[in-house]
């Protein structure tokens, strides 16, 4: 009798990246013959699982079906790269050599170094494994020759480690399915039939061709309760990749179905001949998912204006769910909130302080969907959440027999974040945007440089944008007006920040001379640099010099106060018109023939400036053209900044462009 193979363990995630960080790996050096100067650290997160271990390894939890994996002596590795300057690197053969940690034991990751060309900071790398002794694959033969492949993006200015997750996804060398199935000691109830098939993880669609689907009837009977009498499930030729193998039980005349499923990893040129025992899942509700955690995807902020990407990750509690449900709670606008302490009673209480949205099997059709799936077998999903808001989450598994208990998201317990993401540092899921508007001034990194620039024409005029998680205890330090860096508007001195570009006391974020407070909030914060001269210089009535509602019009769309909507059809630009109204001096007298010294017009989004124009001596209607050719639909910040003598005033307009 053929021995049953024990099933190999590791975390299986979504279709594109299937393996999570693993344990019991050995450190490795990556050697290369390249003599270039930039050093790249390489980390392979699942080297041990797919290269040095076999699926029949003993004492592994039953989690994923794979064939015998590749012996470490049976594959060679090659590194490829392309950069933003158009340069290429490789194929460069690399060798992994096991090391031990400082204590003499096996370290937890496979890492090493390799030298790469230094002519570009941003790289796209591909690491491939081929059969030992084979020639290095070319770009044309890569998908045919490789047996494993992994990808990594690397900005050498901001890091030096490229992480690879090896998988067979996208490769083309055909494999074979020769599995056997049995009911592991139980008999199929009367009236029930069984089908088995291979499906795409993300969509749930049959992974076979339309003309030859993989779903097949399985003839379970009283005789097929042990592996010696297992039923064959075979496909002669099948594409490598990561799939869901699912067995469906259905009673004739009933609309309920019950499932058992497992992630199926098909390696190029290998045969999956596992003998798999299927437990009795009929009428059994799924077990609650475990290890539910969330993190944010770095540098995802404002790629969709006003949003960032949140990644959720969990472990399946059982193998009989139809799909998962994630409920996301958005807290109402309040100074403080109390996150739920459990997934039931405390969650219900927390709903009084907010509202929730439930994502289910139709997750991929949601407007704020990013990647992943909540269908059976998946353990990762990403969606976009709004900047400047606070959220919490819980998850459960669902099938036709019922629902599991809810599992609350963990933000503080290590490891707090899914693989490849950053941890939220507060008690809620939150990211916010902090923007420093230069407001006509220039930014200097240090006081000496600012003092040396007596003309006030140097420095950076770009607004400063950064993103943070809520920190209600320590907060985020705000740039100090009496320290460094320095902001100057020509010869005028930066005095304080304003929250709405006015000099009203209520709008001042930091009073002149006061120590600036740390920001402990969670909302998006816009700060505008305000400038004054020394005390001996007269200041005009700032209230009178401020830009008023109605002074600014746009020839397309409409504008109400500080909000505008522009519907783009065929035009290539829109024209904004700035018309100063009545302005008074400090004594309340109207200034005849008044003109601002200069008016600046800028269009920005997420720290990127799309338009920057100015006009001198503006006392009458003045047009500023805004090109639409490089402005996709979205929300932009249109800013008018007017200068008169020692005074600078601004008028921000939140502008929505629709197409």
XYZ file of C-alpha atoms in Angstrom:
659
model
C 0.000 0.000 0.000
C 1.320 3.395 -0.952
C 2.208 5.558 2.017
C 0.187 8.707 2.442
C 2.321 11.812 2.108
C 2.153 14.308 4.938
C 1.197 17.727 3.670
C 3.759 20.492 3.601
C 3.213 23.636 5.749
C 3.581 27.263 5.063
C 1.246 30.235 4.835
C -0.430 30.405 1.421
C -1.617 33.858 0.423
C -3.090 35.321 -2.754
C -2.365 34.355 -6.325
C 0.504 36.689 -7.025
C 2.523 36.148 -3.827
C 1.782 32.895 -2.086
C 4.376 32.294 0.564
C 4.661 34.211 3.840
C 7.734 34.627 6.016
C 8.910 31.263 7.276
C 10.827 29.815 10.192
C 13.767 27.440 10.455
C 15.610 28.944 7.476
C 19.365 29.274 7.302
C 21.277 32.454 6.643
C 22.995 32.511 3.267
C 25.600 34.495 1.469
C 24.965 35.490 -2.119
C 28.206 35.661 -4.067
C 28.596 37.318 -7.444
C 31.374 37.948 -9.918
C 30.193 41.519 -10.504
C 32.681 44.230 -9.558
C 30.248 47.155 -9.532
C 29.993 49.267 -6.419
C 26.409 49.223 -5.163
C 25.755 46.435 -2.665
C 22.300 44.841 -2.755
C 21.146 42.646 0.116
C 18.941 39.771 -1.007
C 16.365 38.114 1.200
C 14.390 35.043 0.096
C 11.494 34.554 2.483
C 10.595 30.965 1.573
C 13.899 29.389 0.456
C 13.547 26.464 2.839
C 9.979 25.593 1.823
C 10.312 25.494 -1.948
C 13.991 24.619 -2.351
C 15.405 22.483 0.441
C 12.335 20.759 1.915
C 10.055 18.105 0.399
C 6.309 17.873 0.796
C 6.669 14.524 2.555
C 8.743 16.100 5.356
C 7.536 14.776 8.690
C 5.776 16.658 11.478
C 4.298 19.482 9.384
C 0.755 20.726 9.873
C -1.648 19.862 7.072
C -2.148 23.160 5.260
C -1.069 23.169 1.615
C -0.877 20.536 -1.127
C 2.352 20.631 -3.130
C 4.505 18.086 -4.927
C 7.986 17.160 -3.778
C 9.914 20.411 -3.942
C 13.341 20.981 -5.444
C 16.486 19.744 -3.768
C 18.946 22.558 -2.993
C 21.535 20.920 -5.247
C 19.048 20.663 -8.081
C 18.594 24.340 -8.967
C 20.747 27.325 -9.921
C 19.743 30.934 -9.246
C 20.070 33.917 -11.590
C 19.390 37.575 -10.823
C 18.115 40.023 -13.456
C 17.488 43.746 -13.183
C 16.309 46.814 -15.098
C 16.492 50.386 -13.874
C 14.734 53.671 -14.534
C 17.694 54.920 -16.571
C 17.142 52.154 -19.113
C 20.069 50.057 -17.903
C 20.017 46.318 -17.323
C 21.795 43.898 -15.018
C 22.388 40.149 -15.386
C 21.636 37.417 -15.775
C 24.070 37.061 -12.870
C 24.433 33.623 -11.290
C 24.251 33.725 -7.505
C 25.079 31.073 -4.933
C 23.435 30.620 -1.545
C 25.736 29.263 1.181
C 24.291 28.457 4.597
C 25.562 30.297 7.689
C 24.745 30.227 11.382
C 23.860 33.105 13.675
C 26.092 34.539 16.413
C 24.916 31.921 18.894
C 25.756 29.074 16.535
C 22.151 28.261 15.668
C 20.281 28.576 12.407
C 19.117 32.119 11.722
C 15.589 32.820 10.578
C 16.027 34.169 7.054
C 17.924 33.505 3.873
C 19.945 36.612 3.115
C 23.046 37.626 1.223
C 24.629 40.340 -0.915
C 25.381 40.930 -4.564
C 26.965 43.887 -6.391
C 24.882 45.785 -8.936
C 25.590 48.734 -11.273
C 25.501 52.140 -9.616
C 23.982 54.141 -12.478
C 20.423 54.218 -11.168
C 18.663 54.280 -7.814
C 15.433 52.491 -8.760
C 15.505 48.868 -9.889
C 13.052 46.121 -10.829
C 14.660 42.749 -10.020
C 13.761 39.191 -11.006
C 15.249 36.162 -9.261
C 14.781 32.842 -11.071
C 15.648 29.229 -10.306
C 16.488 26.854 -13.160
C 17.475 23.191 -13.237
C 21.052 22.800 -12.066
C 23.584 22.965 -14.884
C 21.215 24.544 -17.398
C 22.233 27.658 -19.283
C 21.107 30.993 -17.942
C 17.616 31.730 -19.296
C 17.169 34.678 -21.618
C 14.287 37.112 -21.547
C 12.642 35.126 -24.335
C 13.003 31.742 -22.601
C 12.602 32.848 -18.983
C 9.041 31.585 -18.418
C 9.834 28.242 -20.117
C 13.174 27.568 -18.397
C 12.476 28.740 -14.832
C 11.110 26.415 -12.195
C 10.637 29.178 -9.597
C 10.493 32.949 -9.945
C 10.297 35.983 -7.655
C 10.164 39.759 -8.090
C 11.271 42.787 -6.092
C 11.271 46.569 -6.578
C 14.211 48.403 -5.023
C 14.978 52.094 -4.518
C 18.646 52.152 -3.534
C 18.303 55.694 -2.169
C 15.842 54.541 0.491
C 16.992 51.003 1.218
C 19.412 48.242 0.330
C 17.430 45.001 0.721
C 15.415 43.334 -2.039
C 12.953 40.720 -0.747
C 11.905 37.846 -2.994
C 9.069 35.367 -2.598
C 9.644 32.398 -4.888
C 6.632 30.844 -6.608
C 5.673 29.062 -9.839
C 2.998 31.627 -10.761
C 3.212 32.699 -14.398
C 5.660 29.994 -15.494
C 4.797 27.757 -18.435
C 6.496 24.348 -18.091
C 3.607 21.920 -17.777
C 3.046 19.791 -14.677
C 0.853 16.754 -13.986
C -1.941 16.151 -11.476
C -2.268 12.540 -10.267
C -3.986 12.895 -6.893
C -6.065 10.349 -5.029
C -8.962 11.239 -2.731
C -10.752 9.349 0.041
C -13.271 10.282 2.722
C -11.019 9.590 5.711
C -13.274 7.154 7.543
C -16.771 8.542 6.871
C -19.453 7.577 4.359
C -21.135 10.039 2.001
C -24.745 10.554 3.246
C -27.567 9.352 1.037
C -28.541 11.788 -1.693
C -25.202 13.637 -1.706
C -22.840 13.879 -4.669
C -19.261 15.108 -4.733
C -17.235 17.100 -7.229
C -13.581 18.128 -7.153
C -11.906 20.885 -9.132
C -9.060 23.373 -9.331
C -9.968 27.056 -9.180
C -8.344 30.469 -9.363
C -7.736 31.847 -5.885
C -8.755 35.429 -6.540
C -11.916 34.945 -8.635
C -12.998 31.391 -7.825
C -13.308 30.551 -11.523
C -12.431 27.086 -12.845
C -8.684 27.087 -13.642
C -9.103 24.866 -16.687
C -9.832 25.914 -20.222
C -13.475 26.626 -21.110
C -13.643 23.483 -23.191
C -11.919 21.308 -20.570
C -12.863 22.448 -17.042
C -11.117 20.820 -14.104
C -14.298 20.153 -12.135
C -14.995 16.390 -12.124
C -17.470 14.090 -10.380
C -15.869 12.105 -7.563
C -17.299 8.631 -6.979
C -17.038 8.443 -3.188
C -18.638 5.322 -1.723
C -18.500 3.161 1.387
C -15.414 1.524 -0.107
C -13.468 4.802 -0.507
C -13.108 5.632 3.186
C -9.406 4.767 3.339
C -6.400 5.654 1.228
C -5.984 2.132 -0.125
C -9.255 2.583 -2.037
C -8.864 6.277 -2.876
C -10.543 7.712 -5.986
C -8.278 9.076 -8.708
C -8.306 12.760 -9.656
C -5.964 13.259 -12.619
C -5.082 15.904 -15.212
C -2.340 14.979 -17.674
C -1.066 18.500 -18.351
C -1.566 21.545 -16.170
C -0.003 25.022 -15.966
C 2.224 25.808 -12.947
C 0.851 28.221 -10.401
C -1.027 28.605 -7.143
C -4.643 27.482 -7.065
C -7.465 26.353 -4.818
C -8.285 22.629 -4.852
C -11.901 22.296 -3.728
C -14.253 19.367 -3.111
C -17.963 20.261 -3.213
C -20.700 18.187 -1.551
C -24.274 18.824 -2.675
C -27.563 17.108 -1.945
C -29.923 16.638 -4.843
C -32.829 19.060 -4.585
C -31.104 21.280 -2.035
C -29.647 24.726 -2.687
C -26.978 24.289 -0.023
C -23.416 23.259 -0.797
C -20.592 22.296 1.532
C -16.915 22.638 0.703
C -13.524 21.366 1.710
C -10.595 23.169 0.091
C -6.835 23.530 0.216
C -4.294 25.676 -1.559
C -2.658 23.740 -4.394
C 0.870 24.718 -5.482
C 1.771 23.306 -8.900
C 5.525 23.394 -9.600
C 6.850 23.300 -13.203
C 7.681 19.813 -14.438
C 6.551 18.179 -11.187
C 3.776 15.680 -10.504
C 1.310 16.202 -7.670
C 0.500 12.666 -6.543
C -0.654 13.356 -2.984
C -3.175 11.003 -1.431
C -5.574 13.344 0.372
C -8.119 12.444 3.027
C -11.223 14.650 2.934
C -12.903 15.232 6.338
C -16.669 15.346 6.795
C -17.654 18.997 6.396
C -21.342 18.458 5.584
C -23.495 20.662 7.811
C -20.474 22.011 9.701
C -19.944 25.735 10.121
C -16.369 26.970 9.660
C -13.955 27.712 12.483
C -12.994 31.331 13.129
C -9.900 32.682 11.364
C -6.898 33.405 13.551
C -3.925 35.805 13.568
C -5.966 38.589 11.964
C -3.760 41.653 11.508
C -3.549 44.845 9.482
C -0.802 47.151 8.230
C -0.436 49.972 5.744
C 1.361 49.716 2.419
C 4.249 52.167 2.410
C 4.155 54.913 -0.256
C 0.551 54.100 -1.189
C -0.748 57.406 0.179
C -2.471 59.701 -2.338
C -1.812 57.420 -5.323
C -5.573 57.680 -5.314
C -6.046 61.194 -3.999
C -7.146 61.110 -0.361
C -6.659 57.336 0.075
C -4.003 54.840 1.169
C -3.778 51.048 0.992
C -4.454 48.897 4.047
C -3.431 45.230 3.964
C -5.243 42.550 5.980
C -3.793 39.102 6.643
C -5.151 36.102 8.525
C -4.884 32.324 8.916
C -7.693 29.950 7.993
C -9.318 28.389 11.029
C -10.604 25.460 8.989
C -10.809 24.381 5.353
C -14.563 24.438 4.866
C -15.446 28.106 4.462
C -17.177 29.386 1.330
C -15.764 32.855 1.890
C -14.660 35.320 4.562
C -16.303 38.531 5.707
C -14.338 41.544 6.930
C -16.276 44.248 8.739
C -14.587 47.642 8.886
C -15.737 50.111 11.531
C -15.224 53.814 10.791
C -15.254 55.902 13.970
C -17.151 59.176 14.024
C -15.352 62.502 14.267
C -14.330 62.771 17.940
C -11.268 63.751 19.948
C -10.898 60.280 21.439
C -12.313 56.844 20.630
C -12.156 53.497 22.381
C -11.310 50.568 20.072
C -13.302 47.380 20.752
C -11.681 45.011 23.220
C -13.507 41.975 21.840
C -15.203 41.065 18.584
C -18.743 40.812 19.979
C -20.122 42.900 22.856
C -17.417 45.571 22.731
C -17.784 45.777 18.945
C -21.527 46.380 19.288
C -20.841 49.116 21.822
C -18.250 50.723 19.539
C -20.790 50.900 16.692
C -22.532 53.673 18.619
C -19.406 55.764 17.957
C -19.285 55.061 14.229
C -20.603 53.073 11.299
C -19.443 49.888 9.587
C -19.123 48.346 6.130
C -18.984 44.571 5.563
C -16.920 43.168 2.686
C -17.804 39.653 1.526
C -17.377 37.317 -1.461
C -17.976 40.263 -3.821
C -14.970 42.090 -2.368
C -13.164 42.438 -5.712
C -16.028 44.515 -7.128
C -15.860 47.119 -4.355
C -14.922 50.641 -5.420
C -12.013 50.793 -2.982
C -10.720 47.271 -3.770
C -6.951 47.023 -4.184
C -5.975 43.330 -4.349
C -6.532 39.877 -2.904
C -9.790 38.038 -2.275
C -12.170 36.982 0.490
C -13.051 33.737 -1.278
C -12.166 30.352 0.203
C -8.455 29.615 0.570
C -7.271 33.236 0.566
C -5.451 34.745 3.514
C -4.705 38.277 2.270
C -6.726 41.227 1.025
C -5.971 44.901 0.456
C -8.357 47.829 0.225
C -8.096 51.589 0.143
C -9.119 53.572 3.220
C -9.425 57.326 3.518
C -6.620 59.457 4.883
C -7.544 61.341 8.030
C -10.060 58.798 9.352
C -9.880 56.104 12.037
C -10.963 52.492 11.549
C -11.062 49.101 13.220
C -11.852 45.649 11.778
C -12.950 42.090 12.456
C -13.187 38.925 10.331
C -15.190 35.708 10.219
C -15.607 32.683 7.935
C -18.954 31.801 6.315
C -20.525 28.796 4.614
C -24.008 27.387 4.006
C -24.038 25.815 7.467
C -23.467 29.139 9.221
C -20.812 31.593 10.314
C -17.801 31.277 12.553
C -17.198 33.556 15.502
C -15.687 36.952 14.724
C -11.963 37.567 15.211
C -10.826 41.073 16.119
C -7.928 42.684 14.274
C -4.660 42.893 16.240
C -2.641 46.089 15.886
C -0.305 45.923 18.880
C 0.601 42.254 19.285
C 3.783 41.212 17.449
C 3.967 40.585 14.613
C 1.540 43.469 14.222
C 1.615 43.828 10.469
C 1.166 41.587 7.425
C 4.244 40.616 5.426
C 5.701 43.546 3.487
C 3.708 46.264 5.255
C 4.225 48.747 8.093
C 2.520 48.573 11.489
C -0.035 51.141 12.600
C 1.483 52.808 15.635
C -1.756 53.963 17.260
C -4.734 52.105 18.680
C -6.726 52.385 15.435
C -6.149 51.918 11.727
C -5.223 55.458 10.693
C -3.006 57.395 8.282
C -3.161 61.159 7.833
C -1.469 63.734 5.629
C 0.568 66.594 7.117
C 1.196 69.405 4.616
C 3.380 72.455 5.184
C 2.453 75.105 2.597
C 5.369 77.443 1.990
C 2.865 80.198 1.188
C 5.310 82.074 -1.028
C 8.300 81.346 1.173
C 11.428 79.257 0.697
C 12.559 76.363 2.887
C 16.141 76.129 4.175
C 17.462 72.997 5.883
C 19.633 74.981 8.317
C 19.861 78.490 9.762
C 23.364 79.212 8.434
C 22.264 78.736 4.832
C 19.161 80.849 5.417
C 21.158 83.693 7.019
C 23.680 83.654 4.174
C 20.922 84.098 1.601
C 20.309 87.774 2.333
C 18.269 88.224 -0.838
C 15.886 85.492 0.245
C 15.810 83.967 -3.225
C 17.325 80.551 -2.440
C 15.861 77.562 -0.687
C 13.084 75.237 -1.785
C 9.624 76.599 -2.537
C 8.031 73.135 -2.716
C 5.363 72.392 -0.135
C 6.351 69.675 2.336
C 4.068 66.630 2.553
C 4.428 63.693 4.949
C 2.181 60.894 6.214
C 1.761 59.592 9.748
C -0.266 57.318 12.013
C -2.203 58.789 14.911
C -0.095 59.143 18.052
C -2.345 60.505 20.780
C 0.391 60.205 23.438
C 3.541 61.733 21.960
C 2.243 63.231 18.743
C 4.156 64.364 15.665
C 6.586 67.235 16.184
C 5.761 70.336 14.155
C 8.553 72.384 12.554
C 9.489 75.186 14.967
C 9.461 78.827 13.889
C 12.376 79.704 16.183
C 14.652 76.791 15.305
C 15.725 74.981 12.174
C 14.841 74.465 9.408
C 14.047 78.060 8.405
C 11.405 79.460 6.046
C 11.855 82.938 4.524
C 9.685 84.984 2.200
C 12.300 87.184 0.545
C 13.443 89.329 3.489
C 10.310 88.630 5.511
C 10.550 86.363 8.524
C 8.437 83.267 9.083
C 6.597 83.818 12.327
C 4.066 81.045 12.866
C 1.819 78.450 11.234
C -1.786 79.100 10.361
C -4.411 76.415 9.829
C -6.311 78.387 7.182
C -3.780 80.906 5.842
C -5.137 83.838 7.857
C -3.723 85.877 10.730
C -6.744 85.482 12.962
C -5.757 84.290 16.432
C -8.145 81.351 16.165
C -6.386 80.124 13.034
C -2.865 80.177 14.467
C -1.451 76.747 15.065
C 1.523 78.117 17.008
C 1.512 81.599 18.447
C 4.636 83.659 17.684
C 7.302 82.945 20.281
C 5.454 79.967 21.753
C 6.839 76.454 21.713
C 4.951 74.588 18.992
C 2.738 71.808 20.199
C 3.040 68.269 18.851
C 0.138 67.185 16.680
C -1.721 64.379 18.454
C -4.688 64.184 16.128
C -5.694 61.864 13.310
C -7.135 64.237 10.696
C -5.275 65.608 7.691
C -3.511 68.785 8.807
C -2.693 71.715 6.496
C -0.337 74.378 7.859
C 0.466 77.650 6.106
C 3.644 79.628 6.789
C 2.868 83.200 7.894
C 5.423 86.006 7.597
C 6.067 89.368 9.291
C 8.791 92.058 9.353
C 10.309 93.507 12.493
C 8.142 95.553 14.876
C 9.165 98.957 13.471
C 7.537 98.317 10.100
C 3.873 99.179 9.674
C 1.539 96.333 8.747
C -1.540 96.964 6.638
C -4.925 95.815 7.864
C -4.518 92.103 7.192
C -8.241 91.447 7.354
C -8.753 93.904 4.516
C -5.934 92.403 2.465
C -7.291 88.877 2.715
C -8.736 87.362 -0.445
C -12.513 87.338 -0.244
C -15.142 84.935 -1.543
C -16.173 85.997 -5.031
C -12.813 87.466 -6.036
C -11.954 84.242 -7.877
C -13.959 82.752 -10.743
C -13.429 79.868 -13.170
C -14.698 79.725 -16.764
C -15.641 76.024 -16.600
C -17.647 74.373 -13.832
C -18.598 76.259 -10.703
C -17.011 77.595 -7.539
C -18.595 78.166 -4.154
C -16.333 79.710 -1.553
C -13.316 77.442 -1.255
C -14.797 74.504 -3.183
C -14.861 74.132 -6.959
C -16.053 71.489 -9.426
C -14.764 71.304 -12.999
C -16.339 68.909 -15.477
C -13.906 68.281 -18.327
C -15.258 67.460 -21.784
C -13.114 68.409 -24.781
C -11.322 71.531 -23.576
C -7.576 71.387 -22.915
C -7.464 74.129 -20.281
C -9.584 76.195 -17.926
C -9.058 79.806 -16.964
C -9.142 81.096 -13.420
C -9.666 84.836 -12.970
C -8.463 86.744 -9.915
C -10.206 90.143 -9.453
C -9.225 92.101 -6.288
C -12.075 93.876 -4.543
C -12.012 96.773 -2.105
C -8.866 96.893 0.078
C -8.374 99.262 3.032
C -5.345 100.505 4.902
C -4.748 100.180 8.640
C -6.942 103.245 9.277
C -9.877 101.777 7.404
C -9.535 103.969 4.309
C -10.009 102.531 0.844
C -6.745 102.238 -1.085
C -7.287 103.745 -4.514
C -5.782 101.919 -7.510
C -4.708 99.123 -5.202
C -2.599 96.320 -6.659
C -1.001 93.333 -4.988
C 2.752 93.216 -5.564
C 2.471 89.624 -6.789
C -0.123 86.854 -7.017
C 0.964 83.194 -7.181
C -1.251 80.466 -8.659
C -0.463 76.781 -7.930
C -2.209 73.453 -8.522
C -1.031 70.540 -6.335
C -2.067 67.053 -5.267
C -0.376 64.806 -2.735
C 2.820 66.855 -2.719
C 3.079 67.046 -6.530
C 2.881 70.474 -8.198
C 1.113 70.516 -11.584
C 0.933 74.295 -12.163
C 2.973 77.189 -10.728
C 2.391 80.643 -12.214
C 2.582 84.211 -10.980
C 1.635 87.717 -12.023
C 3.013 91.068 -10.807
C 1.054 94.227 -9.924
C -2.357 92.615 -9.812
C -5.035 95.270 -9.255
C -7.575 94.236 -11.872
C -8.933 91.008 -13.340
C -6.004 88.711 -14.111
C -6.283 85.306 -15.792
C -4.340 82.169 -14.872
C -4.610 79.263 -17.326
C -4.635 75.714 -15.934
C -3.676 72.999 -18.418
C -5.850 69.860 -18.263
C -3.630 67.609 -20.378
C -1.832 66.046 -17.380
C -4.617 66.234 -14.812
C -6.626 63.010 -14.438
C -9.937 63.056 -12.644
C -9.466 63.629 -8.944
C -9.242 66.175 -6.141
C -6.636 68.950 -6.357
C -5.582 71.915 -4.232
C -5.756 75.189 -6.154
C -3.982 77.947 -4.228
C -3.977 81.710 -4.816
C -1.292 83.483 -2.744
C -1.227 87.284 -2.845
C 1.646 89.470 -1.581
C 1.447 93.146 -0.630
C 4.357 94.907 1.035
C 5.024 92.769 4.148
C 1.787 90.820 4.018
C 1.056 87.440 2.440
C -2.464 86.039 2.231
C -3.705 82.818 0.697
C -6.956 81.366 -0.566
C -7.037 77.535 -0.946
C -9.713 76.006 -3.180
C -10.421 72.274 -3.031
C -11.092 71.451 -6.678
C -12.693 68.288 -8.013
C -12.054 67.444 -11.680
C -14.479 65.002 -13.303
C -14.216 63.521 -16.777
